[in-house]
Coordinates of C-alpha atoms in Angstrom, one line a residue:
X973 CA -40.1 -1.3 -29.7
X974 CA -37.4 -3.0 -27.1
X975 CA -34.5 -1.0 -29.3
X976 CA -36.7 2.1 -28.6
X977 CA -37.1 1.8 -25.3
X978 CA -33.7 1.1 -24.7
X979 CA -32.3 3.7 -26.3
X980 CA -34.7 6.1 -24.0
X981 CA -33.6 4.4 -20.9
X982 CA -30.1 5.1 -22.0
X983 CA -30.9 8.7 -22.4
X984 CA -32.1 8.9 -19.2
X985 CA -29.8 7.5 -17.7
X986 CA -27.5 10.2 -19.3
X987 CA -29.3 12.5 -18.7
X988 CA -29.4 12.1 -14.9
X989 CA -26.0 11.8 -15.1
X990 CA -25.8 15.4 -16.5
X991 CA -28.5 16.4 -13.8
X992 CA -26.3 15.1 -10.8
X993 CA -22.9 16.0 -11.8
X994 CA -21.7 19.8 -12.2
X995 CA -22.7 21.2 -15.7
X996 CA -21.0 23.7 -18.1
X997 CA -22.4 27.0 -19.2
X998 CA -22.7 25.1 -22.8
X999 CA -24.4 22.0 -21.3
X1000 CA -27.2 24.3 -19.7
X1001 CA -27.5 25.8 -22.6
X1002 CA -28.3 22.3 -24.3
X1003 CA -30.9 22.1 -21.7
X1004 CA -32.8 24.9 -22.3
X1005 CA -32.9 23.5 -26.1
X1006 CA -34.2 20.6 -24.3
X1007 CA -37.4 21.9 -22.7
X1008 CA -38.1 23.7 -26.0
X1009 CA -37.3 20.4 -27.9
X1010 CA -40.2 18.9 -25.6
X1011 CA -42.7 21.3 -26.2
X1012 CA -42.8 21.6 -30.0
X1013 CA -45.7 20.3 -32.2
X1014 CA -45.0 16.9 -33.0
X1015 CA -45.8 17.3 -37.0
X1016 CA -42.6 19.2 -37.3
X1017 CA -39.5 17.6 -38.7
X1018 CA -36.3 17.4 -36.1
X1019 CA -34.7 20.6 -37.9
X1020 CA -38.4 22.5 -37.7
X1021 CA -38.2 21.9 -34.2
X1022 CA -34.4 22.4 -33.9
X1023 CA -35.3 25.9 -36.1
X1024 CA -37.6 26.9 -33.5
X1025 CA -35.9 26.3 -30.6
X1026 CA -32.9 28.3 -31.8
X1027 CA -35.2 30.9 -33.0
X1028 CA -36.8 31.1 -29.2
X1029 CA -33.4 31.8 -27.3
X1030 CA -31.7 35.1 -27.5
X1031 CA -27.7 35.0 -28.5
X1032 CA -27.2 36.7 -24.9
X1033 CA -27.1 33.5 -23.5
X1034 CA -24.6 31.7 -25.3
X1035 CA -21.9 31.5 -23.1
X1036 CA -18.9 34.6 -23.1
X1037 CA -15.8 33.7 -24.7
X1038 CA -12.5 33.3 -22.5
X1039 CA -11.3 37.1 -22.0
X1040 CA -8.2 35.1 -23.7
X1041 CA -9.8 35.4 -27.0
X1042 CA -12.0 39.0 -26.5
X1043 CA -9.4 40.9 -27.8
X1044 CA -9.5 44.2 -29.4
X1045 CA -6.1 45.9 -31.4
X1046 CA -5.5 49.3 -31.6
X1047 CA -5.5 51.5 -35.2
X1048 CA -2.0 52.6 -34.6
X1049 CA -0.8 49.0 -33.7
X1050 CA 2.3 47.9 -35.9
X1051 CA 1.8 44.8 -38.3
X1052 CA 4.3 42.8 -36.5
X1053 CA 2.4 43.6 -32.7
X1054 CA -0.9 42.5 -34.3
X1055 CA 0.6 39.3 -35.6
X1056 CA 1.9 38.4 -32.6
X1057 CA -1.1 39.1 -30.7
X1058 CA -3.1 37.4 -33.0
X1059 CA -0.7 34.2 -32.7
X1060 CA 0.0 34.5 -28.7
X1061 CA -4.2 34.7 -27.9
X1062 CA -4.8 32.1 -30.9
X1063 CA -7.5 33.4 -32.4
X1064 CA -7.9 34.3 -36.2
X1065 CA -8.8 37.5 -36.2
X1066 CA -9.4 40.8 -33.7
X1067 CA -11.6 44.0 -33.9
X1068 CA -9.9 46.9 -34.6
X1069 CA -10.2 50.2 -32.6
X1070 CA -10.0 53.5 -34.2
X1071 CA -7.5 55.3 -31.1
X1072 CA -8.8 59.2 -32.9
X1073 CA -12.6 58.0 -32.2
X1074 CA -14.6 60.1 -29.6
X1075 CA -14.9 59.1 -25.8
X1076 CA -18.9 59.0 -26.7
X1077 CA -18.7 57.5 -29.9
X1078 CA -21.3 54.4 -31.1
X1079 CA -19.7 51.2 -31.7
X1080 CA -20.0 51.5 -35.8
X1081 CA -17.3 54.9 -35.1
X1082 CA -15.2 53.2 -32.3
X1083 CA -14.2 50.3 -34.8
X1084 CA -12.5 50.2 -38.1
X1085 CA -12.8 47.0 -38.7
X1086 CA -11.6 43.3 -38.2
X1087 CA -8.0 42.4 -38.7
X1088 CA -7.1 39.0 -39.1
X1089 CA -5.0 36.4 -40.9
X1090 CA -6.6 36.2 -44.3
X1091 CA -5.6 40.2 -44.8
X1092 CA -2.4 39.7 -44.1
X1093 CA -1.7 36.9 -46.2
X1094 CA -3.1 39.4 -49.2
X1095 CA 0.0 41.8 -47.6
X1096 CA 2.6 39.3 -47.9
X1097 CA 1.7 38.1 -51.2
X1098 CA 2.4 41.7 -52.5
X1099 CA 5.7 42.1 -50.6
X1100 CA 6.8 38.7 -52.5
X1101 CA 5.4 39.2 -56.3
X1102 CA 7.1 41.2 -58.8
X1103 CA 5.1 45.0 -59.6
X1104 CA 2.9 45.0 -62.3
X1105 CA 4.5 46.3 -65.6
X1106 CA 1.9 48.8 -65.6
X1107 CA 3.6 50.1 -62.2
X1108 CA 5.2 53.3 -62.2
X1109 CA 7.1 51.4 -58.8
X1110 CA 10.7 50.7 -59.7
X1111 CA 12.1 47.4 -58.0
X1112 CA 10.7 44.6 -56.3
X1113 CA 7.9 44.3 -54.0
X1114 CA 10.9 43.9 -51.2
X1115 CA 12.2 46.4 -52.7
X1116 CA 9.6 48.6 -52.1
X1117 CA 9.1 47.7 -48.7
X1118 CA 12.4 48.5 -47.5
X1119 CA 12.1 52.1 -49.6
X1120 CA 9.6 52.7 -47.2
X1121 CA 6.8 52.6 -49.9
X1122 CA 3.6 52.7 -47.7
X1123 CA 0.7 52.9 -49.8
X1124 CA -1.2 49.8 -49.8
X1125 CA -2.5 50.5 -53.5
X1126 CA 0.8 50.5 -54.7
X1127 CA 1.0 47.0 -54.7
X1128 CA -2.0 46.2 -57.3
X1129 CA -4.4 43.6 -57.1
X1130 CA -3.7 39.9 -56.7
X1131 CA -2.7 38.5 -60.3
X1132 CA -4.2 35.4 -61.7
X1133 CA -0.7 33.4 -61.8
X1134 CA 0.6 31.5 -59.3
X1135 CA 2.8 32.5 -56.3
X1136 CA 6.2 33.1 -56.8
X1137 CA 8.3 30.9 -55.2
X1138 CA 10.9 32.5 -52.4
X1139 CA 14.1 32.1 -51.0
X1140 CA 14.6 30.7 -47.6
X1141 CA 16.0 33.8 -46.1
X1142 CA 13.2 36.2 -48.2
X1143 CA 11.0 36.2 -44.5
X1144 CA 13.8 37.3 -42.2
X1145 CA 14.4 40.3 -44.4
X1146 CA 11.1 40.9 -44.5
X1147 CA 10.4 41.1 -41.2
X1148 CA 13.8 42.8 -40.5
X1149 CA 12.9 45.7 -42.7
X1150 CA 11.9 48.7 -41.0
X1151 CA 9.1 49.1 -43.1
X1152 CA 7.9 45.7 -41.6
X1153 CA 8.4 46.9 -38.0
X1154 CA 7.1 50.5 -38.6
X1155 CA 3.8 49.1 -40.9
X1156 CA 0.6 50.5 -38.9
X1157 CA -2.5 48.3 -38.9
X1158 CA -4.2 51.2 -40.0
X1159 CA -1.6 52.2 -43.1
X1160 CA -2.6 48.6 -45.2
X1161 CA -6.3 49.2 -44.9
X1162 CA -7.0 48.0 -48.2
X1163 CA -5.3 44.6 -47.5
X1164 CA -8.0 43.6 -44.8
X1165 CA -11.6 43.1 -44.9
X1166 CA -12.5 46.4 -43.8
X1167 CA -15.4 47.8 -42.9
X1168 CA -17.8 48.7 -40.1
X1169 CA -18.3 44.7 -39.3
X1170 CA -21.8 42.8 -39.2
X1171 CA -22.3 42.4 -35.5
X1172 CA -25.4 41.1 -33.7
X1173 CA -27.0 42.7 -30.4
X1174 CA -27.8 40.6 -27.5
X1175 CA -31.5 40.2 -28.7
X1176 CA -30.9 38.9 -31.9
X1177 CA -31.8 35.2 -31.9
X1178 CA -29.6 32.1 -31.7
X1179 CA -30.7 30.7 -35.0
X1180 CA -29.9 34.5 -36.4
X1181 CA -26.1 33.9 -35.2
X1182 CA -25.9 30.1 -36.5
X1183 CA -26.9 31.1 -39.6
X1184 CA -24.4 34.1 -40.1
X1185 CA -21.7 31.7 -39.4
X1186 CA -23.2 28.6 -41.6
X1187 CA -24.8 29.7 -44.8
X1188 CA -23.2 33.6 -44.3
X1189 CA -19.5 32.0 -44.3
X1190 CA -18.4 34.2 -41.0
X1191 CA -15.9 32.3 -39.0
X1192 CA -17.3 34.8 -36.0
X1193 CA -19.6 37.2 -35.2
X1194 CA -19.3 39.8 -32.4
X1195 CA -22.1 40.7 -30.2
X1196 CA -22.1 44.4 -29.2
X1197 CA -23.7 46.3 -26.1
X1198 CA -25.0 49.0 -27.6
X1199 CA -25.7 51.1 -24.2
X1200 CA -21.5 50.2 -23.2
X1201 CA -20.9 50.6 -27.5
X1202 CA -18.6 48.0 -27.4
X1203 CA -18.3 44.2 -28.1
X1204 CA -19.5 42.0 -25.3
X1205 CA -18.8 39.1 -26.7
X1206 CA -17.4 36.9 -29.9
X1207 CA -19.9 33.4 -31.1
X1208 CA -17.1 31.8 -33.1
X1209 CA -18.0 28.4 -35.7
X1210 CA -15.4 26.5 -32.5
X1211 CA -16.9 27.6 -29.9
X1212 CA -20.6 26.3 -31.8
X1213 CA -18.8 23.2 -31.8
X1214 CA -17.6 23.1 -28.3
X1215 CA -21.1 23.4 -27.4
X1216 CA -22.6 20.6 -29.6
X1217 CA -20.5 18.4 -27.7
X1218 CA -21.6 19.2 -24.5
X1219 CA -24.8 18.4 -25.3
X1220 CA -24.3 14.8 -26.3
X1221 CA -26.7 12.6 -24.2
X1222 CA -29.2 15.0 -25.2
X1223 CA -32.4 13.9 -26.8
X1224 CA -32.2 17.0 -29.3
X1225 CA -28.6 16.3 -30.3
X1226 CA -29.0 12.7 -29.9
X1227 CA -31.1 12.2 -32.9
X1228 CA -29.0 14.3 -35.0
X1229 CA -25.6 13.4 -34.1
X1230 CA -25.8 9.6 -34.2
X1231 CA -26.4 9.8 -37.9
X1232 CA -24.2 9.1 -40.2
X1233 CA -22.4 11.9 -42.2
X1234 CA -23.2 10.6 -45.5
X1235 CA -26.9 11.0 -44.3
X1236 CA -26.7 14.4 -43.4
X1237 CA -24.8 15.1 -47.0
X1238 CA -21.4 15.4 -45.9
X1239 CA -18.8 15.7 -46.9
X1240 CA -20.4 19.4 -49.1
X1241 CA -17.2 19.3 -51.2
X1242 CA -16.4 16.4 -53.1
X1243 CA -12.9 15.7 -54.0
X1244 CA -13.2 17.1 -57.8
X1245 CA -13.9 20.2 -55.8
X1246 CA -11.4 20.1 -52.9
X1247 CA -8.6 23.2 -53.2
X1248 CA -5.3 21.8 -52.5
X1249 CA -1.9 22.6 -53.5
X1250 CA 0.8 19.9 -54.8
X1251 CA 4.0 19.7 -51.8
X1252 CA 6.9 20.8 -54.6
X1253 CA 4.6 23.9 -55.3
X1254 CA 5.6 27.2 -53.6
X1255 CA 3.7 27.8 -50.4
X1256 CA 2.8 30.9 -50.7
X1257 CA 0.7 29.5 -53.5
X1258 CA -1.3 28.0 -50.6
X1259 CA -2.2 30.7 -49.3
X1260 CA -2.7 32.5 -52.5
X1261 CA -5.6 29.9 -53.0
X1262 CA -7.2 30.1 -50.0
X1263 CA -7.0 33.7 -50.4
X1264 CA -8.5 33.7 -53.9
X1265 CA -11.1 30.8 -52.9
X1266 CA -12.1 31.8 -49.5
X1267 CA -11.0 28.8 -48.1
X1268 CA -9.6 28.8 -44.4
X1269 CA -7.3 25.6 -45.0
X1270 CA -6.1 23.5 -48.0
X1271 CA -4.6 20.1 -48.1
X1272 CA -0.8 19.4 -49.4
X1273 CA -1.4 16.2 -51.4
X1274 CA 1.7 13.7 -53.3
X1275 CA 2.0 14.0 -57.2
X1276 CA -0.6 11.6 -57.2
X1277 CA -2.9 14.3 -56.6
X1278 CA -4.8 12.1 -53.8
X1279 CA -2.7 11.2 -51.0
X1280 CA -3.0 14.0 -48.7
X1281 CA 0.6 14.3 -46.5
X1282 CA -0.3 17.4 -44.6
X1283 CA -2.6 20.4 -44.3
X1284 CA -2.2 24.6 -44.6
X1285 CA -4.8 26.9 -42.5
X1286 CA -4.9 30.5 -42.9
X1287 CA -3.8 31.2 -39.2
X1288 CA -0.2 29.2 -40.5
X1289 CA 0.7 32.2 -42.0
X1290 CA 1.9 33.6 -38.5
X1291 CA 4.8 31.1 -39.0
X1292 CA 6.7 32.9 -41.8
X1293 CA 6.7 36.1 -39.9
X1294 CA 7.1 35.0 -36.1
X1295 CA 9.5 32.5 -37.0
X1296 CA 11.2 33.5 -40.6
X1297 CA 14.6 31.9 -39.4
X1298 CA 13.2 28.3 -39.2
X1299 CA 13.4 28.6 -43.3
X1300 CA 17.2 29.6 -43.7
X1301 CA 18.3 26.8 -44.8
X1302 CA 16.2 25.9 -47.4
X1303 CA 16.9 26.8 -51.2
X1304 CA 13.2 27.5 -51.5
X1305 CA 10.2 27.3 -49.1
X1306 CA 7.7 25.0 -50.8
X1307 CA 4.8 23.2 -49.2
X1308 CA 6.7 20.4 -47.9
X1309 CA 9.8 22.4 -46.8
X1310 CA 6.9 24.6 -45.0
X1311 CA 5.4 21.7 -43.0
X1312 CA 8.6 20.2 -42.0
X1313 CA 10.4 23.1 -40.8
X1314 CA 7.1 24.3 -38.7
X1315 CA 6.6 20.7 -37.7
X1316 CA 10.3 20.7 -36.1
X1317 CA 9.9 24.3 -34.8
X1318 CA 6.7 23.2 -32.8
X1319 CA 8.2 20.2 -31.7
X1320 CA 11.2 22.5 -29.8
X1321 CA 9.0 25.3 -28.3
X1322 CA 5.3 23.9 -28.1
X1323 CA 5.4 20.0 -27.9
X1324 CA 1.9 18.9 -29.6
X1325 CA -0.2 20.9 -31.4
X1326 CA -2.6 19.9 -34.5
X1327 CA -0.2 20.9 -37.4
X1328 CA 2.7 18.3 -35.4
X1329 CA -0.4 16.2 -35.0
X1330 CA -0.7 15.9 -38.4
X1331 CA -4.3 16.1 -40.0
X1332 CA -7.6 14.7 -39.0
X1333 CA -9.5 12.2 -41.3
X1334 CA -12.5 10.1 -41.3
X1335 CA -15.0 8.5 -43.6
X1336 CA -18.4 9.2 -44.5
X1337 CA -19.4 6.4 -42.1
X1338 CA -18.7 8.1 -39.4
X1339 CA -21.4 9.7 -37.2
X1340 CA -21.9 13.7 -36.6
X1341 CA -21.7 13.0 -33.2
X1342 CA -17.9 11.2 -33.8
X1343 CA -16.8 14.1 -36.1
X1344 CA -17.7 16.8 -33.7
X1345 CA -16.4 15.3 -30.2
X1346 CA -12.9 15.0 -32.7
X1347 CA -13.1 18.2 -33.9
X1348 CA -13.2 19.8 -30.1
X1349 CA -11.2 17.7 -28.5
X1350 CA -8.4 18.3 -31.3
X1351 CA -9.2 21.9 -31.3
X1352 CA -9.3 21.6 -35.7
X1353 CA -11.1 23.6 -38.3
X1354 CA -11.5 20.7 -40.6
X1355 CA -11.6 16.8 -40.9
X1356 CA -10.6 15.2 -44.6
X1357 CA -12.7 12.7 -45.8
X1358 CA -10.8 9.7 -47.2
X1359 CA -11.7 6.0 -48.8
X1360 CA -10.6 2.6 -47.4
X1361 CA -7.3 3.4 -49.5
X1362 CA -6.8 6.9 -47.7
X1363 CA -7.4 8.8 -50.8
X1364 CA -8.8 11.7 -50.5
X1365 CA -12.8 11.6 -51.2
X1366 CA -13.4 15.9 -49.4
X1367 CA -13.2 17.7 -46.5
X1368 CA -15.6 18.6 -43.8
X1369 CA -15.5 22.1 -42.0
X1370 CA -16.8 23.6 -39.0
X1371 CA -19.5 25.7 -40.9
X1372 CA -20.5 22.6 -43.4
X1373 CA -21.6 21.2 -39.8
X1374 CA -23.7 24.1 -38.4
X1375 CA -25.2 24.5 -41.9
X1376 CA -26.9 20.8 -41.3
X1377 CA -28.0 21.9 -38.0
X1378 CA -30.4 24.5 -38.9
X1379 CA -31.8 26.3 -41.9
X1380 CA -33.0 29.6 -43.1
X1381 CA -36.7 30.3 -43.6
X1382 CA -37.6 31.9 -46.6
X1383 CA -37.1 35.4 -46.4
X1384 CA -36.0 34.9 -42.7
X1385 CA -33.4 37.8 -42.7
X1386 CA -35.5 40.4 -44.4
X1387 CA -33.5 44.2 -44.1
X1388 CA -31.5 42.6 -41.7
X1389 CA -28.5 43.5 -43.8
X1390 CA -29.4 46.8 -44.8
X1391 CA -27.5 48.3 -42.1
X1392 CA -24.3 46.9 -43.1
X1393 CA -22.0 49.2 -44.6
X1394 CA -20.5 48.7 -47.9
X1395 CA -16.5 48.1 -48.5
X1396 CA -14.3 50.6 -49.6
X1397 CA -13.3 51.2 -52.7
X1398 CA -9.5 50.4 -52.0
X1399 CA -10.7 47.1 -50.2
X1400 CA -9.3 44.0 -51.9
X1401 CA -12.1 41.5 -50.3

């Protein structure tokens, strides 16, 4: 009873703290949870109430993203302009505007799609893999780029072997090539995930938008205005994150974040299911497995298979085609020659970031409430979960945490995805 009572006195304490001192958008937010929290029937479990909390406030009032990381990127943009505006604004991805739509048009016409990192990794891995014998393409896939070959199909489908390994000057011809510089977003449809994206309106629910980006895998998930037909804003898995830990102090959070991750049944993957890629293999098979197992990040482990000496993220990618010349020296750009030439890059131009950081672990006696204050204070994806030896025992991500937030009623979505139109047939997703 006296560890009870002192644990309420602390959170009152914090939470008058909270009450006196100026408090974010996300903070006030956590309040609002709070006076649901309050008022639930006490029968229901923590995640009933947490369920029905989420359930009771409307996505309109998370709060908007930075106008930083709103962005939206023309049809007729060029490959190399929406790299670099994906990499400047660091953000993994970016609506796409169809510049032919109507004035008047509804938001499902005045967007193409979503471009982001994990298409264009599926565009360079068919510049650097050899056609298909049953190609009627002569030459190389670089080749065929700089013969101005355009049409996204005639690069095949991913194959089932593994990436080919490339020379250390194969980027800056790439990216020299005018069919690199000349490339429309629009002209390699098929490479992205395209399609008139899922988007929720402002009076969808909160516990609608967690689940999208827990169980539904969506790193994001725009919120359109359908009166303005445009996006007002974009819920991302970090900025779900950022909020959790501005609600620490919090009764709500409190008694879920102080538990220990191996209570909450993290890590999800174990390490006989972790992707990862060995450092002497090429790196372009790192991103050929992400691609392939819808990961966002992989770890580079030793030839032990165990020791983990760095870590690969989708968004990385940027740093063969913004930087190509960082590789000319090297024979061959494997894993390890990847992380050490980015590392020393970074060091000259940006000074600290998390891939000159190095990666993030922890161990399954760690609390929620650790992980995710380290997770947005690092500004990560993804923490790897190691033993007393460092060996690699899985890896927690942003969405395996959301996921143990809340969960999904039976039948809670209903025809909710009904709406949502299907892929084309040159879409490689």
């Amino acid at each position: 009873m006296a560890s009870m009572q002192l644990m309420r006195k602390e959170n009152a304490i914090v939470l008058e703290v909270m009450q006196d001192s100026p408090k974010s958008p996300e903070a006030r937010l956590g309040m609002k949870v709070e006076d649901l929290w309050d008022v639930q029937e006490p029968q229901l479990s923590p995640t009933e109430k947490l369920n029905a909390c989420f359930e009771s406030i409307p996505v309109s009032a998370f709060p908007p993203a930075p106008s930083s990381q709103v962005i939206e990127i023309k049809s007729d943009t060029s490959l190399a302009e929406a790299v670099q505006i994906l990499s400047e604004h660091k953000i993994l991805s970016a609506p796409v505007v169809d510049v032919d739509a109507p004035e008047d048009a509804s938001w499902i016409d005045r967007y193409i799609g979503i471009v982001e990192f994990a298409g264009i990794v599926v565009w360079i891995l068919h510049q650097s893999e050899p056609p298909s014998p049953r190609s009627t393409t002569p030459g190389s896939a670089l080749e065929v780029a700089v013969n101005r070959v355009t049409n996204a199909a005639s690069f095949g489908i991913l194959g089932p072997e593994d990436a080919q390994a490339t020379s250390g000057n194969f980027f800056e011809a790439l990216t020299s090539s005018e069919f690199y510089k000349n490339t429309k977003v629009r002209d390699i449809a098929g490479s992205f995930r395209w399609a008139p994206f899922l988007a929720l309106q402002k009076s969808n629910s909160f516990l609608t938008m967690l689940l999208l980006l827990s169980n539904y895998k969506m790193k994001s998930v725009p919120v359109v205005d359908l009166g303005e037909a445009k996006i007002d804003n974009i819920v991302t898995q970090s900025s779900v994150i950022h909020m959790l830990a501005e609600c620490a102090g919090l009764q709500w959070f409190e008694s879920w974040g102080t538990k220990k991750l191996s209570e909450i049944g993290l890590p999800l993957m174990t390490r006989d299911h972790v992707v990862k890629v060995y450092e002497e293999e090429p790196v372009l098979q790192a991103f050929k497995l992400m691609r392939k197992k819808r990961v966002g990040a992989i770890p580079i482990v030793d030839s032990s298979g165990i020791k983990v000496v760095g870590n690969i993220s989708i968004r990385d990618v940027q740093f063969l085609l913004t930087a190509p010349e960082i590789y000319h020296d090297y024979r061959s750009i494997t894993a390890k020659n990847f992380l050490t030439a980015v590392r020393s890059y970074l060091k000259k131009h940006e000074g600290t970031s998390p891939f000159v950081s190095g990666m993030v672990v922890c161990t399954k006696n760690h609390s929620v409430k650790e992980l995710i204050m380290k997770l947005d204070s690092e500004k990560i994806h993804r923490v790897y979960v190691v033993d007393d030896a460092g060996n690699l025992e899985g890896v927690i991500t942003l969405r395996d945490i959301i996921s143990r937030l809340v969960h999904e009623p039976y039948g809670y979505f209903g025809d909710f995805f009904d709406g949502v139109l299907p892929l084309p047939l040159n879409s490689r997703v």
